[in-house]
Tab-separated table of C-alpha atoms and ligand atoms in Angstrom:
chain	number	residue	atom	x	y	z
A	1	MET	CA	93.716	115.728	93.486
A	2	LYS	CA	93.023	112.113	94.416
A	3	GLU	CA	89.932	109.966	94.284
A	4	ILE	CA	88.281	107.132	96.148
A	5	TYR	CA	85.023	105.314	95.493
A	6	LEU	CA	82.831	104.389	98.455
A	7	ALA	CA	79.642	102.348	98.546
A	8	GLY	CA	77.717	102.908	101.752
A	9	GLY	CA	74.058	102.247	101.062
A	10	CYS	CA	71.763	104.661	99.264
A	11	PHE	CA	74.030	107.085	97.469
A	12	TRP	CA	71.810	110.115	98.077
A	13	GLY	CA	72.839	110.209	101.729
A	14	MET	CA	76.449	109.290	101.047
A	15	GLN	CA	76.822	112.287	98.756
A	16	LYS	CA	75.196	114.725	101.176
A	17	PHE	CA	77.356	113.365	104.003
A	18	PHE	CA	80.701	113.670	102.212
A	19	ASP	CA	79.929	117.031	100.617
A	20	GLN	CA	80.203	118.667	104.039
A	21	PHE	CA	83.916	118.028	104.504
A	22	GLU	CA	86.656	120.447	103.710
A	23	GLY	CA	89.039	118.982	101.160
A	24	VAL	CA	86.259	117.129	99.342
A	25	ARG	CA	86.361	118.885	95.985
A	26	GLU	CA	83.838	117.017	93.912
A	27	THR	CA	81.431	114.143	94.379
A	28	GLU	CA	79.398	112.156	91.902
A	29	VAL	CA	76.944	109.310	92.466
A	30	GLY	CA	77.035	106.284	90.224
A	31	TYR	CA	77.073	102.547	89.842
A	32	ALA	CA	80.253	100.586	90.429
A	33	ASN	CA	81.738	97.141	90.071
A	34	GLY	CA	78.866	95.551	88.237
A	35	PRO	CA	78.874	93.174	85.282
A	36	SER	CA	77.252	95.334	82.603
A	37	ALA	CA	78.009	98.712	81.070
A	38	ASP	CA	76.141	101.904	81.840
A	39	PRO	CA	73.174	100.530	83.789
A	40	SER	CA	70.091	102.613	84.531
A	41	TYR	CA	68.790	103.110	88.067
A	42	GLN	CA	66.023	100.659	87.199
A	43	ASP	CA	68.569	98.027	86.156
A	44	VAL	CA	70.445	98.526	89.388
A	45	CYS	CA	67.250	98.219	91.432
A	46	ALA	CA	66.578	94.964	89.574
A	47	ASP	CA	69.831	93.490	90.933
A	48	SER	CA	72.142	94.230	88.007
A	49	GLY	CA	74.977	93.646	90.465
A	50	HIS	CA	76.305	97.194	90.657
A	51	ALA	CA	76.776	98.971	93.966
A	52	GLU	CA	75.431	102.469	94.526
A	53	THR	CA	78.726	104.273	94.909
A	54	LEU	CA	80.053	107.750	95.551
A	55	ARG	CA	83.076	109.021	93.662
A	56	ILE	CA	84.977	111.384	95.903
A	57	SER	CA	87.590	113.659	94.451
A	58	TYR	CA	89.622	115.178	97.277
A	59	ASP	CA	92.652	117.263	98.053
A	60	PRO	CA	94.951	115.038	100.134
A	61	GLU	CA	96.661	118.078	101.578
A	62	THR	CA	93.427	119.138	103.223
A	63	VAL	CA	91.799	115.812	104.022
A	64	SER	CA	93.534	112.452	104.165
A	65	LEU	CA	92.153	109.177	102.908
A	66	THR	CA	92.339	107.910	106.485
A	67	GLN	CA	90.078	110.754	107.619
A	68	LEU	CA	87.633	110.083	104.807
A	69	LEU	CA	87.492	106.420	105.780
A	70	ASP	CA	86.973	107.344	109.433
A	71	PHE	CA	83.960	109.396	108.323
A	72	TYR	CA	82.755	106.514	106.169
A	73	PHE	CA	82.781	104.058	109.052
A	74	MET	CA	80.772	106.540	111.144
A	75	VAL	CA	77.773	106.146	108.851
A	76	ILE	CA	77.735	102.500	107.778
A	77	ASP	CA	76.983	99.231	109.493
A	78	PRO	CA	80.096	97.341	108.364
A	79	LEU	CA	78.749	93.939	109.358
A	80	SER	CA	75.591	94.196	107.320
A	81	HIS	CA	75.472	92.325	104.005
A	82	ASN	CA	73.483	93.978	101.221
A	83	ARG	CA	71.525	96.155	103.622
A	84	GLN	CA	71.999	99.642	105.024
A	85	GLY	CA	69.238	101.402	106.928
A	86	GLY	CA	65.899	100.599	105.363
A	87	ASP	CA	67.367	99.559	102.022
A	88	ALA	CA	68.116	95.973	101.069
A	89	GLY	CA	69.571	94.473	97.928
A	90	ILE	CA	72.925	93.928	96.276
A	91	GLN	CA	73.105	97.580	95.199
A	92	TYR	CA	73.313	98.526	98.895
A	93	ARG	CA	76.383	96.464	99.659
A	94	THR	CA	79.261	98.370	101.172
A	95	GLY	CA	82.595	98.719	99.469
A	96	ILE	CA	85.846	100.610	99.315
A	97	TYR	CA	86.972	100.685	95.693
A	98	TYR	CA	90.390	102.161	94.995
A	99	THR	CA	92.049	103.243	91.773
A	100	ASP	CA	95.546	103.496	93.216
A	101	GLU	CA	97.131	100.410	94.826
A	102	GLU	CA	99.209	102.724	96.976
A	103	ASP	CA	96.032	103.699	98.796
A	104	LEU	CA	95.984	100.267	100.416
A	105	ARG	CA	98.659	101.527	102.770
A	106	GLU	CA	96.102	103.857	104.273
A	107	ILE	CA	93.052	101.697	103.753
A	108	ARG	CA	94.299	98.468	105.347
A	109	PRO	CA	95.023	99.849	108.846
A	110	VAL	CA	91.593	101.504	109.031
A	111	TYR	CA	89.923	98.335	107.770
A	112	GLN	CA	91.781	96.218	110.287
A	113	ARG	CA	90.996	98.560	113.155
A	114	GLU	CA	87.297	98.520	112.278
A	115	GLN	CA	87.313	94.748	111.996
A	116	GLU	CA	88.863	94.427	115.436
A	117	LYS	CA	86.315	96.876	116.805
A	118	ALA	CA	83.497	94.868	115.253
A	119	GLY	CA	84.955	91.536	116.364
A	120	ALA	CA	83.877	89.840	113.138
A	121	PRO	CA	84.820	89.858	109.451
A	122	LEU	CA	83.523	93.021	107.806
A	123	ALA	CA	80.981	92.825	105.020
A	124	VAL	CA	82.705	95.808	103.392
A	125	GLU	CA	84.295	94.894	100.070
A	126	LEU	CA	87.847	96.068	99.583
A	127	LYS	CA	88.658	95.911	95.890
A	128	PRO	CA	90.083	97.822	92.997
A	129	LEU	CA	87.471	99.825	91.142
A	130	GLU	CA	86.382	97.778	88.120
A	131	ASN	CA	83.989	100.255	86.570
A	132	PHE	CA	81.923	103.290	87.484
A	133	TYR	CA	78.990	104.718	85.573
A	134	SER	CA	77.542	108.064	86.505
A	135	ALA	CA	73.977	107.926	87.763
A	136	GLU	CA	71.142	109.882	86.173
A	137	ALA	CA	71.118	113.658	86.740
A	138	CYS	CA	68.107	113.438	89.066
A	139	HIS	CA	70.214	111.424	91.524
A	140	GLN	CA	73.093	113.915	91.647
A	141	LYS	CA	72.908	116.119	94.780
A	142	TYR	CA	69.481	114.591	95.350
A	143	LEU	CA	69.119	115.686	98.965
A	144	ASP	CA	70.074	119.259	98.120
A	145	LYS	CA	67.318	119.286	95.537
A	146	ASN	CA	64.911	117.378	97.818
A	147	PRO	CA	65.741	118.391	101.392
A	148	GLY	CA	62.995	116.256	102.908
A	149	GLY	CA	63.977	113.236	100.861
A	150	TYR	CA	64.641	109.781	102.202
A	151	CYS	CA	67.983	109.260	103.851
A	152	HIS	CA	69.397	106.331	105.770
A	153	ILE	CA	72.037	108.534	107.405
A	154	PRO	CA	70.761	110.473	110.449
A	155	GLN	CA	70.287	114.198	109.851
A	156	HIS	CA	72.736	115.265	112.562
A	157	MET	CA	75.560	113.464	110.757
A	158	MET	CA	75.161	115.916	107.891
A	159	HIS	CA	76.455	118.768	110.021
A	160	LEU	CA	79.666	117.438	111.527
A	161	ALA	CA	81.641	120.020	109.662
A	162	GLU	CA	80.948	123.197	107.800
A	163	LYS	CA	82.935	124.032	104.756
A	164	THR	CA	84.486	127.431	105.097
A	165	ALA	CA	87.166	127.347	102.460
A	166	ASP	CA	86.805	128.818	98.979
A	167	GLY	CA	83.078	129.451	99.045
A	168	GLU	CA	82.047	125.835	98.714
A	169	ALA	CA	79.800	125.861	101.767
A	170	GLN	CA	76.857	123.531	101.271
A	171	ALA	CA	75.428	122.985	104.728
B	1	MHO	N1	64.712	103.931	99.829
B	1	MHO	C1	65.025	104.768	98.725
B	1	MHO	C2	66.396	104.494	98.219
B	1	MHO	C3	66.828	105.354	97.105
B	1	MHO	S1	68.440	105.175	96.804
B	1	MHO	C4	68.881	106.115	95.505
B	1	MHO	C5	64.019	104.537	97.622
B	1	MHO	O1	63.575	103.403	97.492
B	1	MHO	O2	63.675	105.471	96.923
B	1	MHO	O3	68.749	103.808	96.540
């Protein structure tokens, strides 16, 4: 099992989006790469400096990091600084945070391709993960618990794939 940490705006939608893909074994929403330990959601909303981030634990034999990043770039505006959809603030910055330097071999080509496509430097941070603190229980699987809840990712993007393997279907 491998893991990657992705910040792509409000983490409710990010979690719902990535949970649909086969090979994604576990996801957790939290706060990453900020200056203080174990912030609360309120702290983060008051510009603590953390990014709302999704921890993705995946099986690289079923889904590659490249594929996961392709999905990621389908649902973010990579040129937007500190704003995704209707949400603005430093917690909504975008970022790819890795825990294994080796992953750069897969990350860099995707990043470069997206930058060429965009024709401008991406606002997406590309950094090692510095820290990650799990978000409060009410934020985990939020859109499963609150199907009509706010989401910056369009509804149809939540059904690109259906999980069929090992009874993990969520869609
Ligand atoms: N627009 C949403 C964002 C929530 S997300 C967990 C809200 O203000 O509730 O940042």
